mmCIF file with all atom_site columns, C-alpha atoms and ligand atoms in Angstrom:
data_model
loop_
_atom_site.group_PDB
_atom_site.id
_atom_site.type_symbol
_atom_site.label_atom_id
_atom_site.label_alt_id
_atom_site.label_comp_id
_atom_site.label_asym_id
_atom_site.label_entity_id
_atom_site.label_seq_id
_atom_site.pdbx_PDB_ins_code
_atom_site.Cartn_x
_atom_site.Cartn_y
_atom_site.Cartn_z
_atom_site.occupancy
_atom_site.B_iso_or_equiv
_atom_site.pdbx_formal_charge
_atom_site.auth_seq_id
_atom_site.auth_comp_id
_atom_site.auth_asym_id
_atom_site.auth_atom_id
_atom_site.pdbx_PDB_model_num
ATOM   1  C  CA  . UNK A 1 1  ? 196.284 144.754 57.794 1.00 0.00 ? 1275 UNK A CA  1
ATOM   2  C  CA  . UNK A 1 2  ? 196.932 145.443 54.188 1.00 0.00 ? 1276 UNK A CA  1
ATOM   3  C  CA  . UNK A 1 3  ? 194.266 145.052 51.578 1.00 0.00 ? 1277 UNK A CA  1
ATOM   4  C  CA  . UNK A 1 4  ? 196.317 146.380 48.711 1.00 0.00 ? 1278 UNK A CA  1
ATOM   5  C  CA  . UNK A 1 5  ? 194.779 145.418 45.435 1.00 0.00 ? 1279 UNK A CA  1
ATOM   6  C  CA  . UNK A 1 6  ? 191.479 144.364 46.946 1.00 0.00 ? 1280 UNK A CA  1
ATOM   7  C  CA  . UNK A 1 7  ? 188.255 146.239 47.295 1.00 0.00 ? 1281 UNK A CA  1
ATOM   8  C  CA  . UNK A 1 8  ? 187.302 145.834 50.961 1.00 0.00 ? 1282 UNK A CA  1
ATOM   9  C  CA  . UNK A 1 9  ? 183.660 144.932 51.577 1.00 0.00 ? 1283 UNK A CA  1
ATOM   10 C  CA  . UNK A 1 10 ? 181.880 146.541 48.687 1.00 0.00 ? 1284 UNK A CA  1
ATOM   11 C  CA  . UNK A 1 11 ? 178.532 147.719 49.953 1.00 0.00 ? 1285 UNK A CA  1
ATOM   12 C  CA  . UNK A 1 12 ? 176.708 147.285 46.730 1.00 0.00 ? 1286 UNK A CA  1
ATOM   13 C  CA  . UNK A 1 13 ? 176.371 144.426 44.319 1.00 0.00 ? 1287 UNK A CA  1
ATOM   14 C  CA  . UNK A 1 14 ? 174.351 143.372 41.366 1.00 0.00 ? 1288 UNK A CA  1
ATOM   15 C  CA  . UNK A 1 15 ? 172.091 140.373 41.561 1.00 0.00 ? 1289 UNK A CA  1
ATOM   16 C  CA  . UNK A 1 16 ? 171.050 138.213 38.660 1.00 0.00 ? 1290 UNK A CA  1
ATOM   17 C  CA  . UNK A 1 17 ? 167.416 137.368 39.216 1.00 0.00 ? 1291 UNK A CA  1
ATOM   18 C  CA  . UNK A 1 18 ? 164.726 135.583 37.297 1.00 0.00 ? 1292 UNK A CA  1
ATOM   19 C  CA  . UNK A 1 19 ? 161.188 136.819 37.041 1.00 0.00 ? 1293 UNK A CA  1
ATOM   20 C  CA  . UNK A 1 20 ? 158.865 134.173 38.531 1.00 0.00 ? 1294 UNK A CA  1
ATOM   21 C  CA  . UNK A 1 21 ? 156.064 135.275 36.234 1.00 0.00 ? 1295 UNK A CA  1
ATOM   22 C  CA  . UNK A 1 22 ? 157.698 135.170 32.817 1.00 0.00 ? 1296 UNK A CA  1
ATOM   23 C  CA  . UNK A 1 23 ? 161.159 133.693 33.349 1.00 0.00 ? 1297 UNK A CA  1
ATOM   24 C  CA  . UNK A 1 24 ? 163.013 136.754 32.124 1.00 0.00 ? 1298 UNK A CA  1
ATOM   25 C  CA  . UNK A 1 25 ? 166.453 137.179 33.688 1.00 0.00 ? 1299 UNK A CA  1
ATOM   26 C  CA  . UNK A 1 26 ? 167.830 140.565 34.535 1.00 0.00 ? 1300 UNK A CA  1
ATOM   27 C  CA  . UNK A 1 27 ? 170.375 142.230 36.781 1.00 0.00 ? 1301 UNK A CA  1
ATOM   28 C  CA  . UNK A 1 28 ? 169.312 144.400 39.692 1.00 0.00 ? 1302 UNK A CA  1
ATOM   29 C  CA  . UNK A 1 29 ? 171.374 146.748 41.791 1.00 0.00 ? 1303 UNK A CA  1
ATOM   30 C  CA  . UNK A 1 30 ? 171.427 145.746 45.477 1.00 0.00 ? 1304 UNK A CA  1
ATOM   31 C  CA  . UNK A 1 31 ? 170.955 149.345 46.559 1.00 0.00 ? 1305 UNK A CA  1
ATOM   32 C  CA  . UNK A 1 32 ? 168.347 150.352 44.024 1.00 0.00 ? 1306 UNK A CA  1
ATOM   33 C  CA  . UNK A 1 33 ? 166.400 153.322 45.303 1.00 0.00 ? 1307 UNK A CA  1
ATOM   34 C  CA  . UNK A 1 34 ? 163.125 152.421 43.689 1.00 0.00 ? 1308 UNK A CA  1
ATOM   35 C  CA  . UNK A 1 35 ? 161.075 149.288 43.175 1.00 0.00 ? 1309 UNK A CA  1
ATOM   36 C  CA  . UNK A 1 36 ? 162.472 146.882 40.644 1.00 0.00 ? 1310 UNK A CA  1
ATOM   37 C  CA  . UNK A 1 37 ? 160.161 145.623 37.963 1.00 0.00 ? 1311 UNK A CA  1
ATOM   38 C  CA  . UNK A 1 38 ? 160.631 142.985 35.329 1.00 0.00 ? 1312 UNK A CA  1
ATOM   39 C  CA  . UNK A 1 39 ? 161.654 144.630 32.090 1.00 0.00 ? 1313 UNK A CA  1
ATOM   40 C  CA  . UNK A 1 40 ? 159.625 142.100 30.132 1.00 0.00 ? 1314 UNK A CA  1
ATOM   41 C  CA  . UNK A 1 41 ? 156.297 141.788 31.964 1.00 0.00 ? 1315 UNK A CA  1
ATOM   42 C  CA  . UNK A 1 42 ? 156.457 144.599 34.549 1.00 0.00 ? 1316 UNK A CA  1
ATOM   43 C  CA  . UNK A 1 43 ? 155.984 142.296 37.546 1.00 0.00 ? 1317 UNK A CA  1
ATOM   44 C  CA  . UNK A 1 44 ? 157.379 143.659 40.766 1.00 0.00 ? 1318 UNK A CA  1
ATOM   45 C  CA  . UNK A 1 45 ? 160.609 141.803 41.551 1.00 0.00 ? 1319 UNK A CA  1
ATOM   46 C  CA  . UNK A 1 46 ? 161.935 143.759 44.518 1.00 0.00 ? 1320 UNK A CA  1
ATOM   47 C  CA  . UNK A 1 47 ? 160.971 146.395 47.022 1.00 0.00 ? 1321 UNK A CA  1
ATOM   48 C  CA  . UNK A 1 48 ? 163.258 148.919 48.592 1.00 0.00 ? 1322 UNK A CA  1
ATOM   49 C  CA  . UNK A 1 49 ? 164.419 148.240 52.136 1.00 0.00 ? 1323 UNK A CA  1
ATOM   50 C  CA  . UNK A 1 50 ? 166.346 150.324 54.634 1.00 0.00 ? 1324 UNK A CA  1
ATOM   51 C  CA  . UNK A 1 51 ? 169.747 149.856 53.064 1.00 0.00 ? 1325 UNK A CA  1
ATOM   52 C  CA  . UNK A 1 52 ? 169.196 147.305 50.339 1.00 0.00 ? 1326 UNK A CA  1
ATOM   53 C  CA  . UNK A 1 53 ? 166.438 145.923 48.226 1.00 0.00 ? 1327 UNK A CA  1
ATOM   54 C  CA  . UNK A 1 54 ? 164.129 143.122 49.318 1.00 0.00 ? 1328 UNK A CA  1
ATOM   55 C  CA  . UNK A 1 55 ? 163.877 140.611 46.554 1.00 0.00 ? 1329 UNK A CA  1
ATOM   56 C  CA  . UNK A 1 56 ? 160.661 138.774 45.831 1.00 0.00 ? 1330 UNK A CA  1
ATOM   57 C  CA  . UNK A 1 57 ? 162.410 136.130 43.809 1.00 0.00 ? 1331 UNK A CA  1
ATOM   58 C  CA  . UNK A 1 58 ? 165.496 133.969 44.201 1.00 0.00 ? 1332 UNK A CA  1
ATOM   59 C  CA  . UNK A 1 59 ? 168.940 135.242 43.355 1.00 0.00 ? 1333 UNK A CA  1
ATOM   60 C  CA  . UNK A 1 60 ? 170.475 133.221 40.555 1.00 0.00 ? 1334 UNK A CA  1
ATOM   61 C  CA  . UNK A 1 61 ? 173.882 134.744 40.954 1.00 0.00 ? 1335 UNK A CA  1
ATOM   62 C  CA  . UNK A 1 62 ? 175.617 137.563 42.789 1.00 0.00 ? 1336 UNK A CA  1
ATOM   63 C  CA  . UNK A 1 63 ? 177.711 139.690 40.494 1.00 0.00 ? 1337 UNK A CA  1
ATOM   64 C  CA  . UNK A 1 64 ? 180.556 141.427 42.267 1.00 0.00 ? 1338 UNK A CA  1
HETATM 65 ZN ZN1 . ZN  B 2 .  ? 158.584 139.054 33.965 1.00 0.00 ? 816  ZN  B ZN1 1
#
């Protein structure tokens, strides 16, 4: 199979998420190596998992 011109199965993505506490939207890296906190109110938005983060809020959009 030829995948010329395509990036096959990127392992990492960015997610657009919204802070449930203050409504601030920000992008998080799917493979962030530390906890993700809201840049506005410092609420914890995601924890680190084995290979990707575990979000505590809904994903608004996946940015690839
Ligand atoms: Zn917030």
